[in-house]
Coordinates of N, CA and C in Angstrom, one line a residue:
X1 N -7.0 -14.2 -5.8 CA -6.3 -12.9 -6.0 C -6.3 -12.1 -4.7
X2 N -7.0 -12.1 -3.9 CA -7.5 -11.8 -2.7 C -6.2 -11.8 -1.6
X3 N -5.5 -13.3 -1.8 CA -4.6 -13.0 -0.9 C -3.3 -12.3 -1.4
X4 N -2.9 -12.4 -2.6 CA -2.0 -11.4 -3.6 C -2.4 -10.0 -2.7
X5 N -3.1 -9.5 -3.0 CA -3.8 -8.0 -2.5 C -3.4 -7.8 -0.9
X6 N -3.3 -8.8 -0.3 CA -3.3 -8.6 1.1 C -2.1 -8.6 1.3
X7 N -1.0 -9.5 0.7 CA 0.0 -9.6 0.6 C 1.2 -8.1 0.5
X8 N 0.4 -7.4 -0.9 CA 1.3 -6.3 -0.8 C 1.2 -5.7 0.2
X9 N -0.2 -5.2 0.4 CA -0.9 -4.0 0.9 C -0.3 -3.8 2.7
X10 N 0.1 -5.9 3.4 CA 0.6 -5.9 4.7 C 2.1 -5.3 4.3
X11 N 2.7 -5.8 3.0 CA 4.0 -5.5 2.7 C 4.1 -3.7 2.4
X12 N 2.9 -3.3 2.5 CA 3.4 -1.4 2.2 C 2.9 -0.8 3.7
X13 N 2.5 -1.9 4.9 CA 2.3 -1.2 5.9 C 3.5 -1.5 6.8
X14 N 4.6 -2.0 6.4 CA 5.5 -2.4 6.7 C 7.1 -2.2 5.8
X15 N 6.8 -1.4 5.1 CA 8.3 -0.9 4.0 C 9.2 -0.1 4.9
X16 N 10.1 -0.5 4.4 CA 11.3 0.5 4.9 C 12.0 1.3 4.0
X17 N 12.6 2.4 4.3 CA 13.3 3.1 3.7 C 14.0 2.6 2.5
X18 N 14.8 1.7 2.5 CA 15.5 0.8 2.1 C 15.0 0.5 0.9
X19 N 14.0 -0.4 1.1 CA 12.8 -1.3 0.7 C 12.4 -0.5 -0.8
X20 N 11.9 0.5 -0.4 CA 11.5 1.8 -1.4 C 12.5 2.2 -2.2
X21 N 13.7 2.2 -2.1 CA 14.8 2.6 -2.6 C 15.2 1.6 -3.7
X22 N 14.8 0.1 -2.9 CA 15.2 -0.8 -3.7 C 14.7 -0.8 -5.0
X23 N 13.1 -1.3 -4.7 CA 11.9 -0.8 -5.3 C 11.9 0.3 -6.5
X24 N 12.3 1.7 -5.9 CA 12.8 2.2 -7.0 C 13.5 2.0 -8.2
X25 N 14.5 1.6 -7.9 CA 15.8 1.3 -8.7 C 14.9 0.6 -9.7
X26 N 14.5 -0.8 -8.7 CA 14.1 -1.7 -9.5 C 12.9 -1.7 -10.7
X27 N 11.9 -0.8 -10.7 CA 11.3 -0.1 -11.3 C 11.6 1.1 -12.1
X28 N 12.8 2.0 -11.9 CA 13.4 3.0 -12.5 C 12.4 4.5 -12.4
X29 N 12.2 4.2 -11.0 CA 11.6 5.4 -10.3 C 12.9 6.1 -9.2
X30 N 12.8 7.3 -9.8 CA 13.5 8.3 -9.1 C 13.2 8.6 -8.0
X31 N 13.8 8.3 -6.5 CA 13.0 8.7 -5.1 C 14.9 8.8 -4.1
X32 N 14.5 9.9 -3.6 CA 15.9 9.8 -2.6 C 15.4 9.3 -1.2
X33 N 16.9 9.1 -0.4 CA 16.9 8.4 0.6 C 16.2 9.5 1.8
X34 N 16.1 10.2 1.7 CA 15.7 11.1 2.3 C 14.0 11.2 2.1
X35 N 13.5 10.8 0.9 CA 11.9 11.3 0.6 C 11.6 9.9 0.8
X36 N 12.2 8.9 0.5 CA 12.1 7.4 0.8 C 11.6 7.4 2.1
X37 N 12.4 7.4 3.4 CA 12.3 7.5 5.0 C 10.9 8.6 5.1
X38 N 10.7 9.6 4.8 CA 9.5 10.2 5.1 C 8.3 9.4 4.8
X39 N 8.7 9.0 3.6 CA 7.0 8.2 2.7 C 7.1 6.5 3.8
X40 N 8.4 6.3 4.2 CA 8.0 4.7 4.5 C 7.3 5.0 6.3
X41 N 8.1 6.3 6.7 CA 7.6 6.0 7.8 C 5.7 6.9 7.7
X42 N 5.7 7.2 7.0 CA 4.1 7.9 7.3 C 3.3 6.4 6.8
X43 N 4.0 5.4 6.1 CA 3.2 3.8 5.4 C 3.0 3.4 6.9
X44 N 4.2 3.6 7.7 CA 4.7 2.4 8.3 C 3.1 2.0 9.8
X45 N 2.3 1.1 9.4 CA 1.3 0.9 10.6 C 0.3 0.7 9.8
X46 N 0.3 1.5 8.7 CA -1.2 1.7 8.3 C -1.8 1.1 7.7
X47 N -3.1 0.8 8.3 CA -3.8 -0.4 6.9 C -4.3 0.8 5.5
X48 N -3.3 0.1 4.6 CA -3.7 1.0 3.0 C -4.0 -0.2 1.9
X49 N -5.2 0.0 1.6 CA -5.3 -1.1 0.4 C -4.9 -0.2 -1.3
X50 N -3.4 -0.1 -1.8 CA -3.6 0.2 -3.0 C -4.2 -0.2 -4.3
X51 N -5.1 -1.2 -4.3 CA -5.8 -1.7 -5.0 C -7.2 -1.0 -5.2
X52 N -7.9 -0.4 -3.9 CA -8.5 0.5 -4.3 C -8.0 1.9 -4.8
X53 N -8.8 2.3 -5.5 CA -8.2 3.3 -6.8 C -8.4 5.2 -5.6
X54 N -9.6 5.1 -4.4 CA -10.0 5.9 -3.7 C -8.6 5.9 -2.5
X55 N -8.6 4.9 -2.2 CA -7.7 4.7 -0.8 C -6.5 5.3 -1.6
X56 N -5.7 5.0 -2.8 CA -4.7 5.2 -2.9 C -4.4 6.6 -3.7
X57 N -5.6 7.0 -3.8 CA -5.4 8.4 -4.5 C -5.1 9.2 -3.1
X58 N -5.7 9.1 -1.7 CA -5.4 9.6 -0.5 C -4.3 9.3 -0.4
X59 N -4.0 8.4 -0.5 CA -2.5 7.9 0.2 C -1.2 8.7 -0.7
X60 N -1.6 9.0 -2.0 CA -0.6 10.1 -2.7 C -0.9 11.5 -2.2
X61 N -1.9 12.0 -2.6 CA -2.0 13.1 -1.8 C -1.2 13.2 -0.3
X62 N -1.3 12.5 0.5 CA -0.3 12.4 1.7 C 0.8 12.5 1.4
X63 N 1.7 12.2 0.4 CA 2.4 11.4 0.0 C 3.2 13.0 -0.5
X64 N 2.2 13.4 -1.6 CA 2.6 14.7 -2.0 C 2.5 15.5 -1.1
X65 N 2.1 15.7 -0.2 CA 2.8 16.6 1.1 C 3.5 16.5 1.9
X66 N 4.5 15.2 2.1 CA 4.8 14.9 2.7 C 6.7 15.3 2.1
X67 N 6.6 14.9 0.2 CA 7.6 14.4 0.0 C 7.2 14.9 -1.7
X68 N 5.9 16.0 -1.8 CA 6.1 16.9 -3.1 C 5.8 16.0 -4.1
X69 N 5.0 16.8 -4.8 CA 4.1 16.3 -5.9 C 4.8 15.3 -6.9
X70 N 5.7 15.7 -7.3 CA 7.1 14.5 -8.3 C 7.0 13.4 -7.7
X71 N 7.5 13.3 -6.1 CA 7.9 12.3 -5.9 C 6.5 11.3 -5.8
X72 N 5.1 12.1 -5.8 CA 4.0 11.5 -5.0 C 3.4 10.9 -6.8
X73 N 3.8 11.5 -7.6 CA 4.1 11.1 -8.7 C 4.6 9.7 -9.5
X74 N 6.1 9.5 -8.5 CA 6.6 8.3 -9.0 C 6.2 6.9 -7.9
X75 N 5.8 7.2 -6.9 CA 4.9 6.4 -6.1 C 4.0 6.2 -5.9
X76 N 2.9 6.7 -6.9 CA 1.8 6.4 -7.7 C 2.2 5.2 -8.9
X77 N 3.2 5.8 -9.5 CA 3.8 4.9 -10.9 C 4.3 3.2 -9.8
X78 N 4.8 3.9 -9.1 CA 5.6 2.1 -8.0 C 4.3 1.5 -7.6
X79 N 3.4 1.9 -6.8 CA 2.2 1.5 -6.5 C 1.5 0.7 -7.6
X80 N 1.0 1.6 -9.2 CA 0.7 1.2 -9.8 C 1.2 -0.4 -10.9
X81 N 2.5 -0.4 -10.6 CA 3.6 -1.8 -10.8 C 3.1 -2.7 -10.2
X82 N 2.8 -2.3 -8.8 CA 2.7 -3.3 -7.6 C 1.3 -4.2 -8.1
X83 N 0.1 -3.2 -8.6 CA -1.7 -3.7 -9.0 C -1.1 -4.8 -9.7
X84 N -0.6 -4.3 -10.8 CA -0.6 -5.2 -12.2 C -0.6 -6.3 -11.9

C-alpha cells in the first residue's frame, strides 16, 4: 500500500491547475480556475503526505488562506477521495 501513498502524494506535488479542475468535476467538488492555480501552485514542489491525518490538516489550513475556508473545505473532501 506503501507505494499507492507515494504515488498520490508525488502526484499532489506535481498537480496542475487543470488537474484539480478535473479532479473536481470528477468528484463533484466545487473549485474555480482561479482558486485551483493558487492551491496547485503553493502543492507544486512540496513533499505532502495526505495520508497523514497531521500533515494534511496543515496543508488545508494553507489552503484556507490561500483560497478561503470553503474551498479549503472541498480539498479536504478531494484529498479525503484520494485516502480511500
Amino acid at each position: 500500500m506503501k507505494i499507492f501513498e507515494n504515488i498520490i502524494n508525488h502526484k499532489l506535488s506535481n498537480i496542475t491547475a487543470d488537474e484539480l479542475l478535473k479532479y473536481g468535476e470528477q468528484f463533484n467538488i466545487r473549485i474555480t480556475k482561479a482558486q485551483a492555480q493558487k492551491i496547485a501552485d503553493h502543492l507544486r514542489g512540496k513533499q505532502v503526505n495526505i495520508f497523514d491525518d497531521q500533515e494534511r490538516t496543515k496543508i488545508i489550513k494553507e489552503i484556507a488562506r490561500i483560497a478561503g475556508p470553503e474551498t479549503a473545505r472541498e480539498v479536504n473532501r478531494l484529498f479525503l477521495q484520494f485516502t480511500k
